[in-house]
Structure formats: C-alpha cells, structure tokens
PDB file of C-alpha atoms and ligand atoms in Angstrom:
ATOM      1  CA  MET A  83       0.000   0.000   0.000  1.00 67.00           C
ATOM      2  CA  ALA A  84       1.294   3.475  -0.867  1.00 73.00           C
ATOM      3  CA  ASP A  85       2.718   5.516   1.989  1.00 87.00           C
ATOM      4  CA  THR A  86       0.704   8.538   3.141  1.00 95.00           C
ATOM      5  CA  TRP A  87       1.699  11.374   5.447  1.00 96.00           C
ATOM      6  CA  GLU A  88      -0.992  10.304   7.899  1.00 96.00           C
ATOM      7  CA  HIS A  89       0.179   6.702   8.149  1.00 96.00           C
ATOM      8  CA  LEU A  90       3.813   7.710   8.248  1.00 97.00           C
ATOM      9  CA  LYS A  91       3.247  10.133  11.115  1.00 97.00           C
ATOM     10  CA  GLN A  92       1.119   7.631  13.047  1.00 96.00           C
ATOM     11  CA  ASP A  93       3.855   4.991  12.741  1.00 96.00           C
ATOM     12  CA  CYS A  94       6.668   7.381  13.571  1.00 97.00           C
ATOM     13  CA  MET A  95       4.949   8.741  16.692  1.00 97.00           C
ATOM     14  CA  GLN A  96       5.063   5.238  18.169  1.00 97.00           C
ATOM     15  CA  CYS A  97       8.633   4.442  17.170  1.00 98.00           C
ATOM     16  CA  ARG A  98      10.923   2.803  19.715  1.00 98.00           C
ATOM     17  CA  GLY A  99      13.666   2.079  17.222  1.00 98.00           C
ATOM     18  CA  CYS A 100      16.507   3.384  19.383  1.00 98.00           C
ATOM     19  CA  ALA A 101      17.293   4.305  22.988  1.00 97.00           C
ATOM     20  CA  LEU A 102      16.193   7.939  22.510  1.00 98.00           C
ATOM     21  CA  ALA A 103      12.618   6.662  22.868  1.00 98.00           C
ATOM     22  CA  ASP A 104      13.296   6.163  26.602  1.00 97.00           C
ATOM     23  CA  THR A 105      14.145   9.802  27.318  1.00 97.00           C
ATOM     24  CA  ARG A 106      11.958  11.757  24.885  1.00 97.00           C
ATOM     25  CA  THR A 107       8.826  13.694  25.805  1.00 97.00           C
ATOM     26  CA  HIS A 108       7.546  13.879  22.230  1.00 98.00           C
ATOM     27  CA  VAL A 109       8.577  12.491  18.875  1.00 98.00           C
ATOM     28  CA  VAL A 110       9.306  15.548  16.734  1.00 98.00           C
ATOM     29  CA  PHE A 111       8.029  14.342  13.386  1.00 98.00           C
ATOM     30  CA  GLY A 112       8.267  17.498  11.246  1.00 98.00           C
ATOM     31  CA  ASP A 113       6.536  20.766  10.429  1.00 96.00           C
ATOM     32  CA  GLY A 114       5.519  22.771   7.391  1.00 97.00           C
ATOM     33  CA  ALA A 115       3.798  22.167   4.087  1.00 97.00           C
ATOM     34  CA  THR A 116       3.580  18.547   2.966  1.00 97.00           C
ATOM     35  CA  ASP A 117       3.586  19.718  -0.664  1.00 96.00           C
ATOM     36  CA  ALA A 118       6.599  22.043  -0.264  1.00 97.00           C
ATOM     37  CA  GLU A 119       9.340  22.075  -2.888  1.00 97.00           C
ATOM     38  CA  ILE A 120      11.965  22.890  -0.271  1.00 98.00           C
ATOM     39  CA  LEU A 121      12.999  20.555   2.555  1.00 98.00           C
ATOM     40  CA  LEU A 122      15.088  21.790   5.486  1.00 98.00           C
ATOM     41  CA  VAL A 123      16.852  19.162   7.577  1.00 98.00           C
ATOM     42  CA  GLY A 124      18.385  19.689  11.008  1.00 98.00           C
ATOM     43  CA  GLU A 125      20.101  17.154  13.236  1.00 97.00           C
ATOM     44  CA  GLY A 126      17.671  16.554  16.101  1.00 97.00           C
ATOM     45  CA  PRO A 127      15.253  18.155  18.559  1.00 97.00           C
ATOM     46  CA  GLY A 128      16.422  20.274  21.496  1.00 95.00           C
ATOM     47  CA  GLN A 129      14.655  20.826  24.806  1.00 95.00           C
ATOM     48  CA  ARG A 130      11.901  23.149  23.554  1.00 95.00           C
ATOM     49  CA  GLU A 131      11.287  20.977  20.531  1.00 97.00           C
ATOM     50  CA  ASP A 132      11.032  17.895  22.740  1.00 97.00           C
ATOM     51  CA  GLU A 133       8.549  19.714  24.991  1.00 97.00           C
ATOM     52  CA  GLN A 134       6.358  20.935  22.142  1.00 97.00           C
ATOM     53  CA  GLY A 135       6.805  18.190  19.549  1.00 97.00           C
ATOM     54  CA  ILE A 136       7.644  20.750  16.831  1.00 97.00           C
ATOM     55  CA  PRO A 137      11.056  21.244  15.183  1.00 97.00           C
ATOM     56  CA  PHE A 138      12.982  24.507  15.573  1.00 96.00           C
ATOM     57  CA  VAL A 139      10.818  26.335  18.117  1.00 95.00           C
ATOM     58  CA  GLY A 140      13.535  27.431  20.556  1.00 91.00           C
ATOM     59  CA  LYS A 141      15.947  30.349  20.082  1.00 93.00           C
ATOM     60  CA  ALA A 142      17.574  28.647  17.111  1.00 94.00           C
ATOM     61  CA  GLY A 143      14.144  28.108  15.601  1.00 96.00           C
ATOM     62  CA  LEU A 144      13.252  31.795  15.879  1.00 95.00           C
ATOM     63  CA  PHE A 145      16.544  32.614  14.215  1.00 97.00           C
ATOM     64  CA  LEU A 146      15.760  30.112  11.455  1.00 97.00           C
ATOM     65  CA  ASP A 147      12.382  31.807  10.932  1.00 97.00           C
ATOM     66  CA  ASP A 148      14.222  35.142  10.529  1.00 97.00           C
ATOM     67  CA  MET A 149      16.582  33.606   7.974  1.00 97.00           C
ATOM     68  CA  LEU A 150      13.674  32.162   6.016  1.00 97.00           C
ATOM     69  CA  GLU A 151      11.931  35.527   6.028  1.00 96.00           C
ATOM     70  CA  MET A 152      15.039  37.172   4.568  1.00 95.00           C
ATOM     71  CA  ILE A 153      14.633  35.062   1.437  1.00 95.00           C
ATOM     72  CA  GLY A 154      10.863  35.300   1.188  1.00 94.00           C
ATOM     73  CA  LEU A 155      10.051  31.994   2.849  1.00 95.00           C
ATOM     74  CA  ASP A 156       8.160  30.878   5.920  1.00 95.00           C
ATOM     75  CA  ARG A 157       6.971  27.570   7.356  1.00 94.00           C
ATOM     76  CA  SER A 158       3.971  27.498   5.015  1.00 95.00           C
ATOM     77  CA  LYS A 159       6.358  27.244   2.046  1.00 96.00           C
ATOM     78  CA  VAL A 160       8.889  24.680   3.312  1.00 97.00           C
ATOM     79  CA  TYR A 161       8.945  21.405   5.206  1.00 98.00           C
ATOM     80  CA  ILE A 162      11.261  21.063   8.216  1.00 98.00           C
ATOM     81  CA  ALA A 163      12.461  17.767   9.685  1.00 98.00           C
ATOM     82  CA  ASN A 164      15.445  16.319  11.526  1.00 98.00           C
ATOM     83  CA  ILE A 165      17.818  13.402  11.078  1.00 98.00           C
ATOM     84  CA  VAL A 166      16.675  12.004  14.441  1.00 98.00           C
ATOM     85  CA  LYS A 167      13.116  12.582  15.641  1.00 98.00           C
ATOM     86  CA  CYS A 168      13.753  12.292  19.388  1.00 98.00           C
ATOM     87  CA  ARG A 169      15.922  14.519  21.555  1.00 98.00           C
ATOM     88  CA  PRO A 170      19.418  13.330  22.381  1.00 97.00           C
ATOM     89  CA  PRO A 171      19.985  13.899  26.136  1.00 95.00           C
ATOM     90  CA  GLN A 172      21.819  17.137  27.027  1.00 91.00           C
ATOM     91  CA  ASN A 173      21.602  18.103  23.332  1.00 87.00           C
ATOM     92  CA  ARG A 174      24.572  15.921  22.463  1.00 94.00           C
ATOM     93  CA  ASP A 175      25.126  14.964  18.822  1.00 95.00           C
ATOM     94  CA  PRO A 176      22.973  12.012  17.781  1.00 96.00           C
ATOM     95  CA  LEU A 177      25.028   8.805  17.782  1.00 97.00           C
ATOM     96  CA  ASN A 178      25.585   6.963  14.518  1.00 96.00           C
ATOM     97  CA  VAL A 179      23.450   4.090  15.776  1.00 98.00           C
ATOM     98  CA  GLU A 180      20.596   6.540  16.464  1.00 98.00           C
ATOM     99  CA  GLN A 181      20.981   8.214  13.077  1.00 98.00           C
ATOM    100  CA  ASP A 182      20.954   4.830  11.353  1.00 97.00           C
ATOM    101  CA  ALA A 183      17.867   3.735  13.279  1.00 98.00           C
ATOM    102  CA  CYS A 184      15.991   6.925  12.446  1.00 98.00           C
ATOM    103  CA  ILE A 185      16.983   7.821   8.904  1.00 98.00           C
ATOM    104  CA  GLY A 186      14.267   5.634   7.388  1.00 98.00           C
ATOM    105  CA  TRP A 187      11.616   8.067   8.643  1.00 98.00           C
ATOM    106  CA  LEU A 188      13.305  10.980   6.877  1.00 98.00           C
ATOM    107  CA  ARG A 189      13.692   8.896   3.730  1.00 97.00           C
ATOM    108  CA  ARG A 190       9.971   8.190   3.719  1.00 97.00           C
ATOM    109  CA  GLN A 191       9.191  11.864   4.371  1.00 98.00           C
ATOM    110  CA  THR A 192      11.449  12.824   1.459  1.00 98.00           C
ATOM    111  CA  ALA A 193       9.824  10.230  -0.824  1.00 97.00           C
ATOM    112  CA  LEU A 194       6.390  11.675  -0.065  1.00 97.00           C
ATOM    113  CA  LEU A 195       7.483  15.297  -0.367  1.00 97.00           C
ATOM    114  CA  ARG A 196       9.655  14.898  -3.491  1.00 97.00           C
ATOM    115  CA  PRO A 197      11.439  18.228  -2.864  1.00 98.00           C
ATOM    116  CA  LYS A 198      13.374  20.072  -5.551  1.00 97.00           C
ATOM    117  CA  ILE A 199      15.775  21.563  -3.011  1.00 98.00           C
ATOM    118  CA  ILE A 200      17.144  20.194   0.272  1.00 98.00           C
ATOM    119  CA  ILE A 201      18.860  22.586   2.666  1.00 98.00           C
ATOM    120  CA  CYS A 202      20.894  20.889   5.393  1.00 98.00           C
ATOM    121  CA  LEU A 203      21.122  22.847   8.624  1.00 98.00           C
ATOM    122  CA  GLY A 204      24.562  22.100   9.984  1.00 97.00           C
ATOM    123  CA  ARG A 205      27.319  19.528   9.712  1.00 97.00           C
ATOM    124  CA  ILE A 206      25.493  16.411  10.836  1.00 97.00           C
ATOM    125  CA  ALA A 207      22.612  16.731   8.372  1.00 98.00           C
ATOM    126  CA  ALA A 208      25.070  17.530   5.568  1.00 98.00           C
ATOM    127  CA  LYS A 209      27.159  14.432   6.351  1.00 98.00           C
ATOM    128  CA  VAL A 210      24.108  12.189   6.263  1.00 97.00           C
ATOM    129  CA  ILE A 211      22.386  13.730   3.256  1.00 97.00           C
ATOM    130  CA  ILE A 212      25.085  15.160   0.989  1.00 97.00           C
ATOM    131  CA  LYS A 213      28.270  13.169   1.679  1.00 97.00           C
ATOM    132  CA  GLU A 214      29.969  11.494   4.591  1.00 96.00           C
ATOM    133  CA  ASP A 215      33.084  13.674   4.471  1.00 98.00           C
ATOM    134  CA  PHE A 216      31.221  16.988   4.187  1.00 98.00           C
ATOM    135  CA  LYS A 217      33.202  19.870   5.749  1.00 98.00           C
ATOM    136  CA  ILE A 218      30.779  22.547   6.844  1.00 97.00           C
ATOM    137  CA  THR A 219      33.430  25.274   7.202  1.00 97.00           C
ATOM    138  CA  ALA A 220      34.742  24.743   3.656  1.00 97.00           C
ATOM    139  CA  GLU A 221      31.655  23.527   1.815  1.00 98.00           C
ATOM    140  CA  HIS A 222      28.683  25.438   3.231  1.00 98.00           C
ATOM    141  CA  GLY A 223      26.775  27.196   0.471  1.00 98.00           C
ATOM    142  CA  ARG A 224      28.032  24.869  -2.295  1.00 98.00           C
ATOM    143  CA  TRP A 225      25.483  23.076  -4.430  1.00 98.00           C
ATOM    144  CA  PHE A 226      25.364  19.335  -4.977  1.00 98.00           C
ATOM    145  CA  GLU A 227      22.953  17.315  -7.094  1.00 97.00           C
ATOM    146  CA  ARG A 228      21.691  13.899  -6.025  1.00 92.00           C
ATOM    147  CA  GLY A 229      19.039  12.101  -8.061  1.00 92.00           C
ATOM    148  CA  GLY A 230      17.783  15.332  -9.596  1.00 94.00           C
ATOM    149  CA  VAL A 231      17.524  17.125  -6.230  1.00 97.00           C
ATOM    150  CA  GLN A 232      19.617  20.221  -5.579  1.00 98.00           C
ATOM    151  CA  MET A 233      21.231  20.157  -2.137  1.00 98.00           C
ATOM    152  CA  THR A 234      23.248  22.558  -0.057  1.00 98.00           C
ATOM    153  CA  ALA A 235      24.166  23.110   3.589  1.00 98.00           C
ATOM    154  CA  ILE A 236      24.388  26.182   5.767  1.00 98.00           C
ATOM    155  CA  TYR A 237      25.596  26.576   9.334  1.00 98.00           C
ATOM    156  CA  HIS A 238      23.127  25.372  11.938  1.00 97.00           C
ATOM    157  CA  PRO A 239      21.133  28.287  13.423  1.00 97.00           C
ATOM    158  CA  SER A 240      22.520  27.388  16.880  1.00 95.00           C
ATOM    159  CA  ALA A 241      26.069  27.814  15.552  1.00 96.00           C
ATOM    160  CA  LEU A 242      25.101  31.220  14.159  1.00 97.00           C
ATOM    161  CA  LEU A 243      23.722  32.252  17.533  1.00 96.00           C
ATOM    162  CA  ARG A 244      26.964  31.187  19.233  1.00 96.00           C
ATOM    163  CA  ASP A 245      29.334  32.678  16.654  1.00 96.00           C
ATOM    164  CA  VAL A 246      28.175  35.858  14.940  1.00 96.00           C
ATOM    165  CA  SER A 247      31.314  35.911  12.765  1.00 97.00           C
ATOM    166  CA  LYS A 248      29.709  33.150  10.654  1.00 96.00           C
ATOM    167  CA  ARG A 249      26.683  35.266   9.795  1.00 96.00           C
ATOM    168  CA  PRO A 250      28.047  37.231   6.779  1.00 97.00           C
ATOM    169  CA  GLU A 251      28.986  33.954   5.022  1.00 97.00           C
ATOM    170  CA  THR A 252      25.553  32.580   5.808  1.00 97.00           C
ATOM    171  CA  PHE A 253      23.948  35.707   4.373  1.00 97.00           C
ATOM    172  CA  GLU A 254      25.747  34.952   1.098  1.00 97.00           C
ATOM    173  CA  ASP A 255      24.580  31.331   1.278  1.00 98.00           C
ATOM    174  CA  LEU A 256      20.998  32.501   1.779  1.00 98.00           C
ATOM    175  CA  LYS A 257      21.245  34.730  -1.282  1.00 97.00           C
ATOM    176  CA  SER A 258      22.502  31.740  -3.280  1.00 98.00           C
ATOM    177  CA  ILE A 259      19.557  29.682  -2.012  1.00 97.00           C
ATOM    178  CA  GLN A 260      17.152  32.441  -3.028  1.00 96.00           C
ATOM    179  CA  THR A 261      18.643  32.488  -6.529  1.00 97.00           C
ATOM    180  CA  LYS A 262      18.359  28.698  -6.814  1.00 97.00           C
ATOM    181  CA  ILE A 263      14.742  28.802  -5.664  1.00 97.00           C
ATOM    182  CA  ARG A 264      13.942  31.402  -8.328  1.00 95.00           C
ATOM    183  CA  GLU A 265      15.579  29.185 -10.960  1.00 94.00           C
ATOM    184  CA  ILE A 266      13.855  25.918 -10.175  1.00 94.00           C
ATOM    185  CA  CYS A 267      10.831  26.680  -7.996  1.00 90.00           C
ATOM    186  CA  PRO A 268       8.883  29.255 -10.033  1.00 74.00           C
ATOM    187  CA  VAL A 269       5.997  29.154  -7.566  1.00 69.00           C
ATOM    188  CA  HIS A 270       8.204  31.079  -5.094  1.00 61.00           C
ATOM    189  CA  SER A 271       9.574  33.643  -7.600  1.00 53.00           C
TER     190      SER A 271
HETATM  191  S1  LIG B 187      15.067   8.812  17.369  1.00 57.17           S
HETATM  192 FE1  LIG B 187      14.033   7.924  15.573  1.00 57.17          FE
HETATM  193  S2  LIG B 187      14.524   5.733  15.644  1.00 57.17           S
HETATM  194 FE2  LIG B 187      14.966   6.571  17.685  1.00 57.17          FE
HETATM  195  S3  LIG B 187      13.030   6.221  18.826  1.00 57.17           S
HETATM  196 FE3  LIG B 187      12.950   8.303  17.970  1.00 57.17          FE
HETATM  197  S4  LIG B 187      11.835   8.089  16.035  1.00 57.17           S
HETATM  198 FE4  LIG B 187      12.535   6.019  16.632  1.00 57.17          FE
END
C-alpha cells in the first residue's frame, strides 16, 4: 500500500527504534507544508522541541524563521524535519546508531514530499544527506545534485547564535539559495 503522510506520522509517533525513545517527551516528526518544494533538515530536537513536539521552536528556531523571512520563505512554504526525531539527552550529537535507526523516517518523508531543493542545517545533516566527508566550514553554500535534487548546507542556526562571525557567510549562502529557488521553484519567484 502506498505511503501517506498520515500513516507515516502515526507509525513514527510510536517508534521505539533506538534508545532515545526512553528519554523523549515527544517524537518531533516534522513541520511545514507537505507539498513544499523545499525541505530543510536539522540534526535533532532540542529541549523546547522535545517539549512541544515541533522542530525549531527554541531560540535557534526563531533565528531560522528570521533567515527564512530574509529570502521570502516561511513555514507554510517549506517542510522542516530532523535526522533524528527524538531529543538526544543534554543536546549531544545524535550517535551513529541513532541516526541509522531513524533515517528511514526521513527517507519516507522525502519520498512523499519529493522536494526540488534540500537545505541541510549544519554539519550532521550535511554528512548524512550530501556526503559522509562533508566539511561545513569549507563547503557550506556549495550546491550538490543527487538524483535530480539540488542540495546545499548552511551553518546550523545554533552555531550562528553562538558565533556571529559566521553570519556574513551565511547571508551569502541565503542569497545563493534564493537564486536557486527562483531558478527551479517558479511558484516562489
Ligand atoms: S530517534 Fe528515531 S529511531 Fe529513535 S526512537 Fe525516535 S523516532 Fe525512533
């Protein structure tokens, strides 16, 4: 039977595929438009996200909303998900075993969405989605093509909150993303 967003979410909300199930408050499935042409992928939920069950709602999330607004986007025009759907304790990086256990959910989300553009938010998402040896400091803002999908990575909003010196480079990356959207997603032009 064909996958649907409803079935996928129902299944995912009950997942106990890795040890993060024991410490989560909520599974953070995803947020945004399920017919969006642009998919944003972070690494995993933080405390606020775990409390509310919605990705990117803490300080980093507000900053992400500001970045989206700068290029004419908002959550009604994109879909946002994470590599792992449950919060790693103390906001540590998700372990490889957790990423491997969880990535199937993101794959199914991506298959349903069929995005034209994927924007990785930070190093971990870029390593999983673009290439294993992705170097965020050297390769942020570059474009890659995988199976007809255009992909890029920018610094994670949390990194931009911690280190303002990264913001000018990210501003350039956002402009590049805006240009790419105008090229291949005419609905947003
Ligand atoms: S992180 Fe992913 S694999 Fe692990 S329990 Fe949560 S939904 Fe399942």
